[in-house]
mmCIF file of C-alpha atoms and ligand atoms in Angstrom:
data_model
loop_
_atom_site.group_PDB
_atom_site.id
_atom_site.type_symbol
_atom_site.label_atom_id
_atom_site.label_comp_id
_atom_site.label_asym_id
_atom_site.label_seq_id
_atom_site.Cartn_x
_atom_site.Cartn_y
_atom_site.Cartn_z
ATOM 1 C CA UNK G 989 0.000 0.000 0.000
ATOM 2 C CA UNK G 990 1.053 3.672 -0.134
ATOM 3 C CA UNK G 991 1.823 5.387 2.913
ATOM 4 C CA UNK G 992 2.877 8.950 4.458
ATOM 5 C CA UNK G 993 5.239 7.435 7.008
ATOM 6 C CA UNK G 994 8.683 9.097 9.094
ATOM 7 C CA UNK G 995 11.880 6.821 10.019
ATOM 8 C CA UNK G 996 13.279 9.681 12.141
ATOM 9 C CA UNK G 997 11.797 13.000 14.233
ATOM 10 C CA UNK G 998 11.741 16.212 12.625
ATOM 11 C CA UNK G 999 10.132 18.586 10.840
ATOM 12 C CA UNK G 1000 7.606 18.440 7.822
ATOM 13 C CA UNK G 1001 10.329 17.037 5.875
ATOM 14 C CA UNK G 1002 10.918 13.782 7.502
ATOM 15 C CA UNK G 1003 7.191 12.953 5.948
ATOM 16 C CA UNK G 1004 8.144 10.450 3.482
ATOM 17 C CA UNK G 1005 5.013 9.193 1.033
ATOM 18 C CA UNK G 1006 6.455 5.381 0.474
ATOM 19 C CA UNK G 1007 5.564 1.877 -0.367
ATOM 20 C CA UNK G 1008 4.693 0.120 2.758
ATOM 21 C CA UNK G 1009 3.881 -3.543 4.136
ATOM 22 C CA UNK G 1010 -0.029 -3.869 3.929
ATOM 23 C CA UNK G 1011 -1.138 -4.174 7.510
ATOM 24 C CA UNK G 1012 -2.108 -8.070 8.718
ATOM 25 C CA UNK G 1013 -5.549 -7.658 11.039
ATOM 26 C CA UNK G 1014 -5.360 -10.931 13.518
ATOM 27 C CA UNK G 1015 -9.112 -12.464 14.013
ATOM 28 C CA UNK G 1016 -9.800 -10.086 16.915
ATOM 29 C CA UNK G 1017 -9.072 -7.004 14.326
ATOM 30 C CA UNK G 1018 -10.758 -5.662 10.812
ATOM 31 C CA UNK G 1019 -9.096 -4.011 7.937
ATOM 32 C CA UNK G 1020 -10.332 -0.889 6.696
ATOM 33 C CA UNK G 1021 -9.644 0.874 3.260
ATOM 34 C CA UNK G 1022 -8.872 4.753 4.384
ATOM 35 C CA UNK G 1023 -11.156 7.228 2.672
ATOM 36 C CA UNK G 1024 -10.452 10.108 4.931
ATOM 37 C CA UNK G 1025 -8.331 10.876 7.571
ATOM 38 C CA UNK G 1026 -7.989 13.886 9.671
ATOM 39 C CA UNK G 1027 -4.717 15.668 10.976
ATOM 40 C CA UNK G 1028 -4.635 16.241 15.162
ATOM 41 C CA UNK G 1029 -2.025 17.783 16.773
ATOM 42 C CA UNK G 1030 -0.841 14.341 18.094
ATOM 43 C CA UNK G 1031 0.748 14.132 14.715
ATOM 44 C CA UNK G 1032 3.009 17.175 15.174
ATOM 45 C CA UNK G 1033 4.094 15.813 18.178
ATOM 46 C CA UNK G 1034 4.976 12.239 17.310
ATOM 47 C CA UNK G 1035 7.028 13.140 14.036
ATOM 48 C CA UNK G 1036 8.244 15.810 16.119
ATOM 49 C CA UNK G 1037 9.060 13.519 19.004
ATOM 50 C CA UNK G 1038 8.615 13.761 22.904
ATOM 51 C CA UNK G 1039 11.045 13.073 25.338
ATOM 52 C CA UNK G 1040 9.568 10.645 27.678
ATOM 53 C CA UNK G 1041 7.799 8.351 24.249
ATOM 54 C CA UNK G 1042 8.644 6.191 22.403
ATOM 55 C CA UNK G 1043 7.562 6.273 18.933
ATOM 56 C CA UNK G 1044 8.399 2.958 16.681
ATOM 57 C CA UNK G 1045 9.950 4.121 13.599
ATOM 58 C CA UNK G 1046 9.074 3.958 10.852
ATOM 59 C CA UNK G 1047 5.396 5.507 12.176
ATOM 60 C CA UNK G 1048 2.145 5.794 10.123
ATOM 61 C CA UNK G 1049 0.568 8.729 12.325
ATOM 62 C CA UNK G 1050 -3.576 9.418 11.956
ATOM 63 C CA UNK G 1051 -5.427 9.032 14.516
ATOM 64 C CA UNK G 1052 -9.217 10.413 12.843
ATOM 65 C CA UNK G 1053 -10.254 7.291 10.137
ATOM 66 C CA UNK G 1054 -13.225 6.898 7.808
ATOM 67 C CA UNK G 1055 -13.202 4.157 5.301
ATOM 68 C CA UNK G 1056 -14.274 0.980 3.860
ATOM 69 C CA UNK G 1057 -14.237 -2.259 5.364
ATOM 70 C CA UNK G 1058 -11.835 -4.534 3.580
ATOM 71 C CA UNK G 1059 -11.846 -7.420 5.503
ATOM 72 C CA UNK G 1060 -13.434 -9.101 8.569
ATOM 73 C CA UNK G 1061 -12.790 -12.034 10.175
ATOM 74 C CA UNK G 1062 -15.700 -14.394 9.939
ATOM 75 C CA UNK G 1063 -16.172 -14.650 13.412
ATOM 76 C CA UNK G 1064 -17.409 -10.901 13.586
ATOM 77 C CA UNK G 1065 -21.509 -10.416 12.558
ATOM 78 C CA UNK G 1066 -22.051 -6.407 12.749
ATOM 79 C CA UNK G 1067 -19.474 -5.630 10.146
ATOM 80 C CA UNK G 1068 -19.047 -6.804 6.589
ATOM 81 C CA UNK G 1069 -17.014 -6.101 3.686
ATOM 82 C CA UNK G 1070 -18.040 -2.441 1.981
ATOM 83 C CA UNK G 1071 -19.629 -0.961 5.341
ATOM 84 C CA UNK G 1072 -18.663 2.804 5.753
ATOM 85 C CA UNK G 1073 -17.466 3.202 9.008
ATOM 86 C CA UNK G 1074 -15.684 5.671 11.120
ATOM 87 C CA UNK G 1075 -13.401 4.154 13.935
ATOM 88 C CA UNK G 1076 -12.662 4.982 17.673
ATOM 89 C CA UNK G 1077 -9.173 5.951 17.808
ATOM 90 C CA UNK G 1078 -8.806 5.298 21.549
ATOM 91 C CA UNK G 1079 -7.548 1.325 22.627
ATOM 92 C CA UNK G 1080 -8.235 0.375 25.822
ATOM 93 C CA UNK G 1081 -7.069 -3.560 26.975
ATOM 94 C CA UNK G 1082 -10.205 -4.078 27.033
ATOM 95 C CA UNK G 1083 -10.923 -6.632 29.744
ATOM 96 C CA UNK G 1084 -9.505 -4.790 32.664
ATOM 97 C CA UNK G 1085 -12.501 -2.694 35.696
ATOM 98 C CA UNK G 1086 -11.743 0.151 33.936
ATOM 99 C CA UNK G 1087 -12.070 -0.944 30.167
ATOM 100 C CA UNK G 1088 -15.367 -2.672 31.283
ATOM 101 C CA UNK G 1089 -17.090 0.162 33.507
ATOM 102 C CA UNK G 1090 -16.479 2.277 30.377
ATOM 103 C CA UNK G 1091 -13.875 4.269 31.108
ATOM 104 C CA UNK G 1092 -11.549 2.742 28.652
ATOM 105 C CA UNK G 1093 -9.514 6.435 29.014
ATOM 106 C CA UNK G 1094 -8.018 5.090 32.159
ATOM 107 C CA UNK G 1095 -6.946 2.015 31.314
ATOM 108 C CA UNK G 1096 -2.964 1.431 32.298
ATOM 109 C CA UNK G 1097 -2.432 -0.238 28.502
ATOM 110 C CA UNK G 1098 -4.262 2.988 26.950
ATOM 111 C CA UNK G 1099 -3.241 3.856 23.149
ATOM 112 C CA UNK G 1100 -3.999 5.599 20.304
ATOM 113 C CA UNK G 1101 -4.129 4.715 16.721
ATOM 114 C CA UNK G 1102 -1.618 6.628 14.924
ATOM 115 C CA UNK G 1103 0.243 7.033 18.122
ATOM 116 C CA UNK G 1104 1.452 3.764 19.995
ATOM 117 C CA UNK G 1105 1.094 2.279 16.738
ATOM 118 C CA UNK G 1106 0.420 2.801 13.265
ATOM 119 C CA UNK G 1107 -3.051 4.641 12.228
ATOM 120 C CA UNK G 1108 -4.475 6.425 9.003
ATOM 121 C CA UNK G 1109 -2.193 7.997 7.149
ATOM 122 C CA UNK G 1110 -1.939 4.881 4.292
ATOM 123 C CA UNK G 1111 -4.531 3.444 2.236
ATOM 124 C CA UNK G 1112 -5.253 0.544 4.635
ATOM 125 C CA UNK G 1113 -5.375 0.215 8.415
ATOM 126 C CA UNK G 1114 -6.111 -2.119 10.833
ATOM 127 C CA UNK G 1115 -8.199 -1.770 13.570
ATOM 128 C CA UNK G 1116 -9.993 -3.804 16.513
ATOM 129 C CA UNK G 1117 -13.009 -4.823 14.808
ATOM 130 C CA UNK G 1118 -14.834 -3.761 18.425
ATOM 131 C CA UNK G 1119 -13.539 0.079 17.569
ATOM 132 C CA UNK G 1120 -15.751 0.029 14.254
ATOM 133 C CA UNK G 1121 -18.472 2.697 14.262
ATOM 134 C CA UNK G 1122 -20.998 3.191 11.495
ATOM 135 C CA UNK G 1123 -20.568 6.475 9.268
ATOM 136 C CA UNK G 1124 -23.397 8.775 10.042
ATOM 137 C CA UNK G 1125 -25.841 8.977 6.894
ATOM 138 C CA UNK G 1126 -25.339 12.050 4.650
ATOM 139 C CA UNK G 1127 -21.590 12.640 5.417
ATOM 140 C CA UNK G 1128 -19.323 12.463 3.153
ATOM 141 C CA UNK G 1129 -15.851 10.499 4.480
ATOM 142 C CA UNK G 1130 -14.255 13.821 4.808
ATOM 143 C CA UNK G 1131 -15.998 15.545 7.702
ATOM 144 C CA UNK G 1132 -16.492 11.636 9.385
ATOM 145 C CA UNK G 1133 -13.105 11.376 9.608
ATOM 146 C CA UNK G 1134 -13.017 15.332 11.040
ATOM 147 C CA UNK G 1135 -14.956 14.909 14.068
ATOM 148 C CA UNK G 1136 -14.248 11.642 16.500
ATOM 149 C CA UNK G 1137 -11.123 12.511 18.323
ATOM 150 C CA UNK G 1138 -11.938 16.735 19.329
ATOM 151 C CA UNK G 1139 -15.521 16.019 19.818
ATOM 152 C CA UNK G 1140 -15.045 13.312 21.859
ATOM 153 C CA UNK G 1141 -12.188 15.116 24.089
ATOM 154 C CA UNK G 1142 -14.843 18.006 24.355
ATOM 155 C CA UNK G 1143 -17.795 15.949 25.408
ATOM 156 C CA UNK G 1144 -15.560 14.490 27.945
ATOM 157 C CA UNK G 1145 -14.117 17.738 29.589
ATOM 158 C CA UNK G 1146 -17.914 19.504 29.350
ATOM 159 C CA UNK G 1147 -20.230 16.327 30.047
ATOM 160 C CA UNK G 1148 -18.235 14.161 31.881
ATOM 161 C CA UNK G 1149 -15.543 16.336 34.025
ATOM 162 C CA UNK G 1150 -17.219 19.713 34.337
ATOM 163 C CA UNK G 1151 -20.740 18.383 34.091
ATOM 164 C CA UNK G 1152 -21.565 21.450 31.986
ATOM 165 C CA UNK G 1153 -25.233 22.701 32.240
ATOM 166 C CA UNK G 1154 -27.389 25.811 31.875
ATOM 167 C CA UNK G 1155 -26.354 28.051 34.532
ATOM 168 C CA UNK G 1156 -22.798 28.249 33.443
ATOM 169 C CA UNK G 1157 -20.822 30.566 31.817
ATOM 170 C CA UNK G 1158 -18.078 28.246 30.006
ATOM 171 C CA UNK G 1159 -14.817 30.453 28.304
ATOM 172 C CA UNK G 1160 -13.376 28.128 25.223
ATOM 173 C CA UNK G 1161 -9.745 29.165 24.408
ATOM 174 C CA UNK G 1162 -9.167 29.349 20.463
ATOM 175 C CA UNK G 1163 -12.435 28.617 18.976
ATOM 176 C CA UNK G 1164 -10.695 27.825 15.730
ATOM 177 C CA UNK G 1165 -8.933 24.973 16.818
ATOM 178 C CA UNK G 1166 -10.266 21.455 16.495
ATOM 179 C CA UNK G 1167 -11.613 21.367 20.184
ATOM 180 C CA UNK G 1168 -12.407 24.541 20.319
ATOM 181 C CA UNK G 1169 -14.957 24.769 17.981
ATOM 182 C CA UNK G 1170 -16.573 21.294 19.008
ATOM 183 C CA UNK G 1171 -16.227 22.441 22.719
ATOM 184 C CA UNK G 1172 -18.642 25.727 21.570
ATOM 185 C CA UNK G 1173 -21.258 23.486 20.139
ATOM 186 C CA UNK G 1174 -21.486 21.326 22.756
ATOM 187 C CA UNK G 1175 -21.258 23.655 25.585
ATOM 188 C CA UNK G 1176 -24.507 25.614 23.499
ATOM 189 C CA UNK G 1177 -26.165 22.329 23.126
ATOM 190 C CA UNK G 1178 -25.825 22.109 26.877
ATOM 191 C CA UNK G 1179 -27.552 25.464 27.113
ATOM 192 C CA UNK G 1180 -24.472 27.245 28.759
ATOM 193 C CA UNK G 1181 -23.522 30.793 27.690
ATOM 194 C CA UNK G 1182 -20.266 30.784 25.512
ATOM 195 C CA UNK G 1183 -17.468 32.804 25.601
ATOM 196 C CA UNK G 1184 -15.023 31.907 22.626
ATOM 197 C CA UNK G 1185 -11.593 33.315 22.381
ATOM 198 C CA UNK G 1186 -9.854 33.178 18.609
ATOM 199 C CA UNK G 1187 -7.152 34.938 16.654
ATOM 200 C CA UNK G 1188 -9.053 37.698 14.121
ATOM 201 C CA UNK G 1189 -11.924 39.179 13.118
ATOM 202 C CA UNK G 1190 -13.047 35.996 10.704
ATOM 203 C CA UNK G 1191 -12.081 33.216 13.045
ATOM 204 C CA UNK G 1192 -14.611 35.457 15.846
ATOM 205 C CA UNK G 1193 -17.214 35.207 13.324
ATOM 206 C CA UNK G 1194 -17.094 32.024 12.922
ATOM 207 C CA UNK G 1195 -16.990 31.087 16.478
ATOM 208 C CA UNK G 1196 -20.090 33.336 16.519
ATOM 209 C CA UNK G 1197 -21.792 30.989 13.501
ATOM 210 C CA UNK G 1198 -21.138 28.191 15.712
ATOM 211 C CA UNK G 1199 -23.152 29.295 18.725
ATOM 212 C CA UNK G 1200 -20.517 31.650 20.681
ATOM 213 C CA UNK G 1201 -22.542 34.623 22.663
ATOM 214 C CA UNK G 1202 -19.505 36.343 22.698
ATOM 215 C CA UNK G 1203 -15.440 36.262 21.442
ATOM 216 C CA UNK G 1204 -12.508 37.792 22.428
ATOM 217 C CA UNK G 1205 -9.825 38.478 20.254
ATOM 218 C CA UNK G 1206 -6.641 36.217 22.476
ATOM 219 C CA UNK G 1207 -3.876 38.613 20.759
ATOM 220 C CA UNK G 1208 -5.650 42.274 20.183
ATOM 221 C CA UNK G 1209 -7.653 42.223 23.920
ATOM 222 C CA UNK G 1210 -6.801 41.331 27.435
ATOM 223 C CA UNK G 1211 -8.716 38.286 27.932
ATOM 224 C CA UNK G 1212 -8.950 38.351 31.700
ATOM 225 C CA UNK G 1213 -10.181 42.035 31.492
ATOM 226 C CA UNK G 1214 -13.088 41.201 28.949
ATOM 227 C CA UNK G 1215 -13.999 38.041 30.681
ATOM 228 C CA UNK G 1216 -14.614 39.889 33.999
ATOM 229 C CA UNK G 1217 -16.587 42.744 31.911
ATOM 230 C CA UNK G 1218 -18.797 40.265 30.373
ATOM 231 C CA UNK G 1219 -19.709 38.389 33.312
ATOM 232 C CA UNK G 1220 -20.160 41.419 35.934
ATOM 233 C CA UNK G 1221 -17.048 40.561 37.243
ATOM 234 C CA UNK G 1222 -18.172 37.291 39.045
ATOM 235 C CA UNK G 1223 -15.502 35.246 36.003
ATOM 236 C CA UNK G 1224 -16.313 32.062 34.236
ATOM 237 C CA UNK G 1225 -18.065 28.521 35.730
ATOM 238 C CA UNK G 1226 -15.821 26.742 33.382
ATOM 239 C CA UNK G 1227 -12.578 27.508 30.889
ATOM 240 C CA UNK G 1228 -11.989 24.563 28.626
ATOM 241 C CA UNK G 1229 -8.261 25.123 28.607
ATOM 242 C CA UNK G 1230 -5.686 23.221 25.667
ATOM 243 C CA UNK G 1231 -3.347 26.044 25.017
ATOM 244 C CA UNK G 1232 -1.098 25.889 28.149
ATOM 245 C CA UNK G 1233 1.391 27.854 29.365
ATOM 246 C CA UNK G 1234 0.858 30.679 27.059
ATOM 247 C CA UNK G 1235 -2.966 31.089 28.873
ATOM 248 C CA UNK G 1236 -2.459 28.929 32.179
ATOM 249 C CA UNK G 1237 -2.619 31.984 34.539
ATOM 250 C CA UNK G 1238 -5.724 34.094 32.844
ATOM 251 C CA UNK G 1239 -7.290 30.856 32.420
ATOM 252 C CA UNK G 1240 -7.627 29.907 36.784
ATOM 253 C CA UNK G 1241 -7.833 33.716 37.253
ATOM 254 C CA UNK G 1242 -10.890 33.779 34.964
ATOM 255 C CA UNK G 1243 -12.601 31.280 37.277
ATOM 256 C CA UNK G 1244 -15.661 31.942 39.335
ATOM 257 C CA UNK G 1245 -15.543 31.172 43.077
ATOM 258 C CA UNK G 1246 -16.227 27.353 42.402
ATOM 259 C CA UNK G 1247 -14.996 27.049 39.187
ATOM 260 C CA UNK G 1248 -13.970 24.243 37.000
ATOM 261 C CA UNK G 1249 -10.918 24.386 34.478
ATOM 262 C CA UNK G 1250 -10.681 21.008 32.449
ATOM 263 C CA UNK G 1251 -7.436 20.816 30.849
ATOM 264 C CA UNK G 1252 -6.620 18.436 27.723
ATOM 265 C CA UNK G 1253 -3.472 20.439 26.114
ATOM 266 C CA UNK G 1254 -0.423 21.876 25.999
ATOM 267 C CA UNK G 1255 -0.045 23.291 22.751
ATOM 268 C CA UNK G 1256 2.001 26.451 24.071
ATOM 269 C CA UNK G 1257 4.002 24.243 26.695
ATOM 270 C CA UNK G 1258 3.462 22.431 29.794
ATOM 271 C CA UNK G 1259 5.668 23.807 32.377
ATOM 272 C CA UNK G 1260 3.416 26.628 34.190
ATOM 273 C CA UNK G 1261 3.355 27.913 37.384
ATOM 274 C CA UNK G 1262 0.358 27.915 39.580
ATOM 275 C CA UNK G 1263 -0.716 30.335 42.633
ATOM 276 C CA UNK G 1264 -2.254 27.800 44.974
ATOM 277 C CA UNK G 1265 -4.074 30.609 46.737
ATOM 278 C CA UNK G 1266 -6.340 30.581 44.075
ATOM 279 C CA UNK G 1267 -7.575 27.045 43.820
ATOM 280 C CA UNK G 1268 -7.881 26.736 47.961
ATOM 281 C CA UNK G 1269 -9.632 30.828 48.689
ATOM 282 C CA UNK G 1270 -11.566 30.098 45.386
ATOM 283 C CA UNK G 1271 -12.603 26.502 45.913
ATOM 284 C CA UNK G 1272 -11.432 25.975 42.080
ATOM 285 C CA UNK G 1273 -11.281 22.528 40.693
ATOM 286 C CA UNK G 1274 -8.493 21.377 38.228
ATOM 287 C CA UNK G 1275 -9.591 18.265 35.652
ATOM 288 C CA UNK G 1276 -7.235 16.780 33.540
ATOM 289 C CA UNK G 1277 -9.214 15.337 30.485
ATOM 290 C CA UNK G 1278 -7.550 12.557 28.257
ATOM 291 C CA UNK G 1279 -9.625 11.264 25.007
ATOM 292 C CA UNK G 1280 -12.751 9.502 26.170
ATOM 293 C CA UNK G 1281 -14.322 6.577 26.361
ATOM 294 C CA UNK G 1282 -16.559 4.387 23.522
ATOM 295 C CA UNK G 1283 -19.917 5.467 25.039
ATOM 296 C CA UNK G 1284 -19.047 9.252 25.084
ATOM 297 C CA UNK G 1285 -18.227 8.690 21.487
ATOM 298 C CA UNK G 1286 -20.678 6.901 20.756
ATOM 299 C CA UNK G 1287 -22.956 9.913 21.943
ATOM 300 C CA UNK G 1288 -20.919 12.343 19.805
ATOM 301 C CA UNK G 1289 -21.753 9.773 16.962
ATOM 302 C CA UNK G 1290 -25.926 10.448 17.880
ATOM 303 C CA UNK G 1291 -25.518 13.877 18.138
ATOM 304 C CA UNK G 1292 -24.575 13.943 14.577
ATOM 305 C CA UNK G 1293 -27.094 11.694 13.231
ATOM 306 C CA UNK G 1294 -29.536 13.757 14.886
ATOM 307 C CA UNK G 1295 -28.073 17.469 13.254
ATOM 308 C CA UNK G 1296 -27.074 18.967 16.505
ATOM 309 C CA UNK G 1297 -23.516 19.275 16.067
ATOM 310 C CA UNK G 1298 -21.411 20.233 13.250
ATOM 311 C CA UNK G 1299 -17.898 19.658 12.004
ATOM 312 C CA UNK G 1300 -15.453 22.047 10.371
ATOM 313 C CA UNK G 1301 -13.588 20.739 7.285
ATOM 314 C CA UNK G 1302 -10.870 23.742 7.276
ATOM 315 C CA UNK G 1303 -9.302 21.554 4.207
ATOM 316 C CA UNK G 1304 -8.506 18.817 2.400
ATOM 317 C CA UNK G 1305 -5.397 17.335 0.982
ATOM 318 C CA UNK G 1306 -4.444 14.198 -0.741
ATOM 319 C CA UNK G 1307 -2.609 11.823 1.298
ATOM 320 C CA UNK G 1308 1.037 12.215 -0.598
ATOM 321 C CA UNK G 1309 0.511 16.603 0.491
ATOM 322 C CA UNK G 1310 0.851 15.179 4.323
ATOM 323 C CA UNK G 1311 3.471 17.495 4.945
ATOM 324 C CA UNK G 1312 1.925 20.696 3.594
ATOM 325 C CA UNK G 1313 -1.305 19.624 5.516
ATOM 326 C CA UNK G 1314 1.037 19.582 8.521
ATOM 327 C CA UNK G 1315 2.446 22.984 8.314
ATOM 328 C CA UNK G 1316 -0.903 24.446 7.362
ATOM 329 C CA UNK G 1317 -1.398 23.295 11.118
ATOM 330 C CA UNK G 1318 1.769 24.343 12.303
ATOM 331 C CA UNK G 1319 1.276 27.690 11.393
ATOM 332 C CA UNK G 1320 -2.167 27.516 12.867
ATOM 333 C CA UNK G 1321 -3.542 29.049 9.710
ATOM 334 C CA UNK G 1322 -6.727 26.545 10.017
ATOM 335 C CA UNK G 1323 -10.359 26.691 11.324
ATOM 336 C CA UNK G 1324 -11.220 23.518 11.793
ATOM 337 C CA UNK G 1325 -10.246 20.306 10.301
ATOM 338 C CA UNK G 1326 -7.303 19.759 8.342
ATOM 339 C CA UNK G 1327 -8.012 16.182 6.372
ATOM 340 C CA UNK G 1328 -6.034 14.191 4.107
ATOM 341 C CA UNK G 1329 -7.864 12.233 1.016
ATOM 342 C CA UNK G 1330 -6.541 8.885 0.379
HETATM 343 ZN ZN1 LIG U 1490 -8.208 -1.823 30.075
#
C-alpha cells in the first residue's frame, strides 16, 4: 500500500510518502480501506518527538479514520465487507474494571491509533473490529473522519468532568482549533452561555456561527479584562483550557468562586506555574481530560445523526501533500479540520 510514514523526528520534511507492508488484522481485528483521515495535533508531536515516548519508527501517524471495510474475520456479525465506518481511535485492553465500567480512558495499557502504533495515514489500516463505528448517513468520508477525536475530548471535559449545564458561563480558548470549535457546540447544546476566544476578526465570526454569545480576540484584547466585563465581574463557571502555558494563569484567574478548568493540552508548553491561593480561597477545581471513552463517542456519533452538532472541514489534501497539511497546522492558519484524502 502507499503510505505517508517518518523513520526519524523532525520537521515536515521527515514525511516520506512510500511503499509500505499492507497491515495483517489478527481475528480479533478488521481491515479498513482509508477514505479520509484527519490531521490532530498528536501528529506534530509524534514526528516531532517527545522526550519521555517512544515512537516505533518507521510511524504511520492518523489518529481520525473513515473508510471501507476490507476485511473481517468471519467470526465478527455487525461488520461486513463495503460498510462505511468511522473508527474509535482510543484502545483500551479491554478486559480490565476500567475498560469494562467504560472508562476505557483510564486504562494502564491505553493507546492511540496513529500514536502507539500505526493509524491512518496509508490506504489501509487495521483496527480492533470492536472500535468500528458506522458512518453517520449524509456525510461524506471527509468531515467523518473530522470529528471523533476533538468532539469526543470536548464531550468528555464539558459532560463528563465539568458536568456542563445551563447556569454556566463556560470560556473556550481558540475557537478555531479542532476542540475549540466542538467544545462551543457542545457547551450551546448544553444550554451554557459561551465565551469563545480566537485569533481575528473571521475566526470570531465564525466562532459566533457556531453558537458563541460572545469572542474575544486572544492577541488584540486582554482576555482576563473582557472576561470579567462580560460576566459582571463574578468570572467564568468553566474555561476549557488546551493552550497551556501561554494562557495557564488568565485561564484559573478567569474562574468563578467554584470554578472548573478542564485541561486536555499543551499546545504552548506544559511547564506553568500555579498560585495555589487561588484554587484553595476560590474553591477551584483542576480536571485533567484525556480522550474519552466508547460510550461518550458513541454519543458524539448520535448527536450527529440527529443534526445537533457540526464539524469544520478547514481543508482537504491528498494523502502524498501530508506534509503541507502539517504545516498548514503548524502555522495555525486553520479553522477547523485539516483532512487528508486517500
Ligand atoms: Zn483496560
Amino acid at each position: 500500500m502507499k503510505a505517508v510514514r517518518f523513520h526519524r523526528h523532525g520537521g515536515p520534511e521527515v514525511l516520506q510518502y512510500e511503499e509500505a507492508p499492507d497491515p495483517k488484522p489478527n481475528a480479533e481485528e478488521a481491515l479498513v480501506r482509508v477514505r479520509a483521515c484527519a490531521l490532530n495535533h498528536l501528529d506534530l508531536w509524534a514526528r516531532n518527538g517527545l522526550p519521555r515516548v517512544k515512537i516505533q519508527l518507521p510511524h504511520i501517524s492518523g489518529s481520525d479514520i473513515s473508510g471501507v471495510v476490507e476485511w473481517v474475520p468471519k467470526e465478527e456479525t455487525q461488520f461486513k465487507k463495503g460498510d462505511e465506518v468511522i473508527i474509535n481511535p482510543g484502545v483500551g485492553c479491554g478486559h480490565c474494571d476500567r475498560c469494562l465500567t467504560g472508562r476505557d480512558d483510564q486504562c494502564k495499557d491505553y493507546d492511540i491509533i496513529g500514536y502507539g502504533f500505526d493509524g491512518g495515514y496509508a490506504e489501509l489500516v487495521k483496527v480492533r473490529r470492536t472500535h468500528l463505528i458506522r458512518k453517520p448517513e449524509g456525510m461524506s468520508f471527509e468531515e467523518a473522519a473530522s470529528f471523533p477525536l476533538v468532539f469526543e475530548t470536548a464531550y468528555h471535559m464539558l459532560v463528563t468532568k465539568a458536568r456542563a449545564g445551563p447556569r454556566d458561563t463556560v470560556l473556550v480558548l481558540a475557537a478555531n482549533s479542532g476542540v475549540g470549535f466542538a467544545a462551543v457546540q457542545i457547551a450551546k447544546l448544553l444550554g451554557a452561555e459561551v465565551i469563545a476566544t480566537a485569533g481575528d476578526a473571521e475566526k470570531m465570526e465564525r466562532a459566533r456561527k457556531l453558537g458563541a454569545d460572545h469572542t474575544i480576540n486572544h492577541y488584540k484584547q486582554d482576555l482576563l479584562g473582557e472576561v470579567k466585563e462580560l460576566t459582571g465581574q463574578q468570572g467564568v463557571d468553566v474555561v476549557i483550557e488546551h493552550v497551556g502555558k501561554a494562557t495557564w494563569e488568565s485561564s484559573l484567574k478567569a474562574l468563578a468562586k467554584g470554578g472548573r478548568l478542564v485541561t486536555c493540552g499543551a499546545t504552548t508548553g506544559a511547564e506553568v506555574s500555579t498560585d495555589l491561593r487561588y484554587i484553595y480561597n476560590r474553591e477551584l477545581t483542576i480536571y485533567g481530560s484525556y480522550m474519552a471513552g466508547m460510550g461518550e463517542l458513541l454519543q458524539v456519533v448520535e448527536l450527529f445523526s440527529q443534526g445537533k452538532l457540526k464539524t469544520v472541514v478547514d481543508s482537504v489534501y491528498p494523502l502524498k501533500k501530508a506534509a503541507e497539511a502539517q504545516t498548514r497546522m503548524e502555522a495555525s492558519k486553520h479553522f477547523g479540520k485539516i483532512v487528508l484524502k486517500v
